[in-house]
Structure formats: C-alpha cells, structure tokens
PDB file of C-alpha atoms in Angstrom:
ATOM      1  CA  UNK Z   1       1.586   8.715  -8.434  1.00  0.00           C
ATOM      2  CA  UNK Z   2       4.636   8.851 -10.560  1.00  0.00           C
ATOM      3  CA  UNK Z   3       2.624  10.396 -13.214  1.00  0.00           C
ATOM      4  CA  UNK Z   4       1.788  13.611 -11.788  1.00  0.00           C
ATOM      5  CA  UNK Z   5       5.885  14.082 -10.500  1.00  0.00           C
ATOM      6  CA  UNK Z   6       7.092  13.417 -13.971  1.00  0.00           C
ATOM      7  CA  UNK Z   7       4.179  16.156 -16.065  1.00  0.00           C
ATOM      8  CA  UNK Z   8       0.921  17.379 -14.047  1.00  0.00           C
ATOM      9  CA  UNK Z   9       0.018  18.496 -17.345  1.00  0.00           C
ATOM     10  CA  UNK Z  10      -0.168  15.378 -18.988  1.00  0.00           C
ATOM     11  CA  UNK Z  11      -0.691  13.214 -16.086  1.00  0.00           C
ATOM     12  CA  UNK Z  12      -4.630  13.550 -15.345  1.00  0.00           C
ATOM     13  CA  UNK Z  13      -4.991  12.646 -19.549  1.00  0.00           C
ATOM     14  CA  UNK Z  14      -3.201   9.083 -18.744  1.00  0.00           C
ATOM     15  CA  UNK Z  15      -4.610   8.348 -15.767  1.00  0.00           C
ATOM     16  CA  UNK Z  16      -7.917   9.284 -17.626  1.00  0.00           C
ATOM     17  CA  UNK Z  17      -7.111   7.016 -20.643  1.00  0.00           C
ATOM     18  CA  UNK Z  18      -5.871   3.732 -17.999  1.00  0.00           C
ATOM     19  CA  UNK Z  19      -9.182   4.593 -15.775  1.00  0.00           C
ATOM     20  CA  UNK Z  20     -11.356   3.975 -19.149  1.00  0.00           C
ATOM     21  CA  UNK Z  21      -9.703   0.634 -19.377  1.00  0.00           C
ATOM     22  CA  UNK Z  22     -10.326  -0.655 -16.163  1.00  0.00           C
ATOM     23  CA  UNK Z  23     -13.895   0.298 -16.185  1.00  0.00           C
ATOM     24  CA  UNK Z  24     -14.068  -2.351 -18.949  1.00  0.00           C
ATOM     25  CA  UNK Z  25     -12.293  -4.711 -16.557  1.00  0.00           C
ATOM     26  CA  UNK Z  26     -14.651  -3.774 -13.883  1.00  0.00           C
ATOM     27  CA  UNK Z  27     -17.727  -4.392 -15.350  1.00  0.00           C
ATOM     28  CA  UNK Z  28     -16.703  -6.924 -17.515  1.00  0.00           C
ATOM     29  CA  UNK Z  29     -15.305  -9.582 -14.528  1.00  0.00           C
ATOM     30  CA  UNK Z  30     -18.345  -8.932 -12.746  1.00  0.00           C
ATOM     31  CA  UNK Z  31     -20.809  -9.812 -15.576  1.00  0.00           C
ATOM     32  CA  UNK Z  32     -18.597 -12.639 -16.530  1.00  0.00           C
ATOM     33  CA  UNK Z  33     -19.058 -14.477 -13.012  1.00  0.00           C
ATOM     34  CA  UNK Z  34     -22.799 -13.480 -12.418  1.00  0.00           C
ATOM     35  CA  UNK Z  35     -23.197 -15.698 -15.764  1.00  0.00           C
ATOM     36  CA  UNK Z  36     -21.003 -18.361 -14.345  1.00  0.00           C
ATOM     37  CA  UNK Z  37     -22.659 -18.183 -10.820  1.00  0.00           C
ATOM     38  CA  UNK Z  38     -26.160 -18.212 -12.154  1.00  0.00           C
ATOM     39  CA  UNK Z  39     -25.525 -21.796 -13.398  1.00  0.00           C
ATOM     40  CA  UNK Z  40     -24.481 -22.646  -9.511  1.00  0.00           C
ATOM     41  CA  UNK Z  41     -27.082 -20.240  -8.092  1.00  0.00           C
ATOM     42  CA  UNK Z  42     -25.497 -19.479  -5.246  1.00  0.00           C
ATOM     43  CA  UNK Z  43     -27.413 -16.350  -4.183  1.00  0.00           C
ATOM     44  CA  UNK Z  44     -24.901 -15.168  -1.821  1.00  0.00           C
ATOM     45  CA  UNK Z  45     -22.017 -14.640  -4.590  1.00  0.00           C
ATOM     46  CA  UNK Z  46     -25.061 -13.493  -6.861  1.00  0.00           C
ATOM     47  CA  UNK Z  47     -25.897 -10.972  -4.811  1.00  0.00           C
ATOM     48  CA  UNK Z  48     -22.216  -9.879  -4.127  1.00  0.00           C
ATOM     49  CA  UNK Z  49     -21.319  -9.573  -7.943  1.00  0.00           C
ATOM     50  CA  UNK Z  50     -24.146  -7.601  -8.468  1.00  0.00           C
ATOM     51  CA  UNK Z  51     -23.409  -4.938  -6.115  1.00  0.00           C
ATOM     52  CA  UNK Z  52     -19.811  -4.869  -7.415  1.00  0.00           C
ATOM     53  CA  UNK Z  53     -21.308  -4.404 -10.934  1.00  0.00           C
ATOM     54  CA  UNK Z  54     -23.688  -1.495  -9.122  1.00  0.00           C
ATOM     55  CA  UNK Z  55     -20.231  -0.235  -7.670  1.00  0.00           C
ATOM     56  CA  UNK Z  56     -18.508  -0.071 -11.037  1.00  0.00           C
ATOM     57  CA  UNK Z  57     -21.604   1.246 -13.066  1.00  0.00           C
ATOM     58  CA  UNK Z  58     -21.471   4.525 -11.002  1.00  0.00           C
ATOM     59  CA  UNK Z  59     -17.709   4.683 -10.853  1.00  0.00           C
ATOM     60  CA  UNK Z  60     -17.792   4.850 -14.625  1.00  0.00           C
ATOM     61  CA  UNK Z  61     -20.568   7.675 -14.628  1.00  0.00           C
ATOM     62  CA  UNK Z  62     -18.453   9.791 -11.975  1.00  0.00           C
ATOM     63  CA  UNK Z  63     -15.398   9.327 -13.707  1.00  0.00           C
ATOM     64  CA  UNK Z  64     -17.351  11.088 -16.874  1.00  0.00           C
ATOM     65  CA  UNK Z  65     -18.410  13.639 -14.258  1.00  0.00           C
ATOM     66  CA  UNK Z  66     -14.909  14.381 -12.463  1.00  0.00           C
ATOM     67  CA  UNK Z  67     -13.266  14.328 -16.362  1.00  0.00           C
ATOM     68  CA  UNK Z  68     -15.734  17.456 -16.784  1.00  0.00           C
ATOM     69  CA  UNK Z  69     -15.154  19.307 -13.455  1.00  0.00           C
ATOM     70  CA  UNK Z  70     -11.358  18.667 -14.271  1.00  0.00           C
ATOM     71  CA  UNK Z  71     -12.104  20.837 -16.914  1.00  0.00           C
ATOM     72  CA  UNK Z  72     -14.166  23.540 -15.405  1.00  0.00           C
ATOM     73  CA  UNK Z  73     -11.774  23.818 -12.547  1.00  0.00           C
ATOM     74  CA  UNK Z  74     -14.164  23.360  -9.985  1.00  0.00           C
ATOM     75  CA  UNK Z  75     -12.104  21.822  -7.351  1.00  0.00           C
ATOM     76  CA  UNK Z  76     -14.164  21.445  -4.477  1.00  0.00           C
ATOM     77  CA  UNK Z  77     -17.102  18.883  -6.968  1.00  0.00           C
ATOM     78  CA  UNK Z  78     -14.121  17.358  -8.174  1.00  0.00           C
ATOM     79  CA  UNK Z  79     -12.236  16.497  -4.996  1.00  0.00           C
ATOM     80  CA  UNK Z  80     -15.621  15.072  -3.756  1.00  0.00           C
ATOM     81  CA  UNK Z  81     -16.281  12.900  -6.362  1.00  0.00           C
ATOM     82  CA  UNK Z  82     -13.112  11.690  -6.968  1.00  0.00           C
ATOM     83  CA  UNK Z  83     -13.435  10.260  -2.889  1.00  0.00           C
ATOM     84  CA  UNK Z  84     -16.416   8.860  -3.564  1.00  0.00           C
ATOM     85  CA  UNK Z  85     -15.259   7.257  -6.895  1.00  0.00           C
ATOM     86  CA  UNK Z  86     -12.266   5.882  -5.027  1.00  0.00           C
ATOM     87  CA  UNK Z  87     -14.506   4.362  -2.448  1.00  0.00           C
ATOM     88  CA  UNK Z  88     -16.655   2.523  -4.777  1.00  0.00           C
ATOM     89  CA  UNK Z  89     -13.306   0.902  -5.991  1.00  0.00           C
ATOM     90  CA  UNK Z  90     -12.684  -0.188  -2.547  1.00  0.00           C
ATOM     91  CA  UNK Z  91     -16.282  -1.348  -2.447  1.00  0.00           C
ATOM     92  CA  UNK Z  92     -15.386  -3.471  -5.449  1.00  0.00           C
ATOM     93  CA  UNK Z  93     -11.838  -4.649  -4.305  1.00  0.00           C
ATOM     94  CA  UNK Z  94     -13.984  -5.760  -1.112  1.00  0.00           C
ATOM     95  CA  UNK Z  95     -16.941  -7.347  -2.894  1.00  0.00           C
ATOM     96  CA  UNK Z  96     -14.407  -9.352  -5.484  1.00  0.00           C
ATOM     97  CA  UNK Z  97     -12.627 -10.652  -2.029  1.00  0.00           C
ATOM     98  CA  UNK Z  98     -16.194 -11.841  -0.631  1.00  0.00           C
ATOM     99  CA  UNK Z  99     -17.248 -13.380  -3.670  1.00  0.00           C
ATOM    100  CA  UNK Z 100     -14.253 -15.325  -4.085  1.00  0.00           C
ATOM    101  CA  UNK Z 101     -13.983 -16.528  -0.434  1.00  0.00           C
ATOM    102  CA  UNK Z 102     -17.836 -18.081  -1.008  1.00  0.00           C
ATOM    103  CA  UNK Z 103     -16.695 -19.667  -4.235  1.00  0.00           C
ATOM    104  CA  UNK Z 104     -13.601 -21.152  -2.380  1.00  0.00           C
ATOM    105  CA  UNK Z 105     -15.574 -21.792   0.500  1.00  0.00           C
ATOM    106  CA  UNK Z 106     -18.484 -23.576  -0.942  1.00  0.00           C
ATOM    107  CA  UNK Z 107     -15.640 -25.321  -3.649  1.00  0.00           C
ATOM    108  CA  UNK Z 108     -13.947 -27.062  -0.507  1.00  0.00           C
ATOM    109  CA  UNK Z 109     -16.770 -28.142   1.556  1.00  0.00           C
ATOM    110  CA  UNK Z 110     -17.405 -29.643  -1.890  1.00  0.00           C
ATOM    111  CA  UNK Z 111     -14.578 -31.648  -2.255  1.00  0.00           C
ATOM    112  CA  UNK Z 112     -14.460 -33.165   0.817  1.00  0.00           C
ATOM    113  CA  UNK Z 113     -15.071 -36.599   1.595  1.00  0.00           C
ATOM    114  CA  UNK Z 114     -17.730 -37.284   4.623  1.00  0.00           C
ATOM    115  CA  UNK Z 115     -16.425 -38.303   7.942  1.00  0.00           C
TER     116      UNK Z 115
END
C-alpha cells in the first residue's frame, strides 16, 4: 500500500481511521438490503446478507483487537488476525456478489414474458 512506502509511522493510523469507515459501509449495506429483501422474502438473499452482516460484525471486533496488538507489539496475534480479518472481507466481497446475482436472477425471470 502506498501508505506504508510514503510514512510506516503514520500509515497503520490512516489505514485505521479509513478501516472505521468502511465498517459503517459494511454493516450498513447489509442491513439496508435485509430490510429491502424481507419485503420480497426471498430466503436465499436473506440468508446471504445475513452472513455478510455476521462477516462484518466480527471484522469490526478484530479490527478493535489487531488496533490493540498493534500496540503491544505482539506480532505473531496480530499477523493472525489481521488474515483472518482479511478473509472475512473476502467472505463479504463474495456474499455481496451472491446476493446480487439472486436479486438479478430472480429480477429477470421476472420480467420475462411466457413462451
């Protein structure tokens, strides 16, 4: 990341700072389309955007965790959790993609007209 080149110092402080804004984002979107989707109830995309708001719920609580251990110094905790963290980010990415393709999916086979 162009961050740490430019100050390692400072760099872990930003990323920090833009991290706390996106788990807003993440948990936010989520909740936003489970309230949409519950009106549909499609249980598939239900169940989808409820993982991804499982996914971001314990990304936020181990990027409290890793923001301590970056302080501590333990490295080894830290480098662990930060994988996992990173994973679960994925796991969103990956659940947002699924949940979209079943709205899209279901949206078309909607709209059209019988044979």
């Amino acid at each position: 990341m162009a961050t740490f080149r430019v100050s390692p110092l400072v760099a872990p402080d930003i990323v920090g700072a833009m991290l706390t804004r996106w788990h807003y984002i993440a948990l936010g979107a989520p909740l936003l389309l489970l309230v949409m989707e519950f009106k549909r109830l499609r249980s598939a995309v239900i169940v989808v955007v409820f993982i991804a708001i499982l996914f971001a719920a314990v990304e936020g609580f181990l990027d409290i965790r890793i923001h301590a251990l970056r302080m501590s110094g333990d490295r080894r905790l830290f480098g662990m959790l930060h994988g996992i963290s990173q994973m679960l980010l994925i796991g969103q990415v990956i659940a947002a993609a699924i949940a979209v393709g079943a709205i899209e999916k279901e949206g078309s086979a909607a709209a059209m007209p019988p044979l």
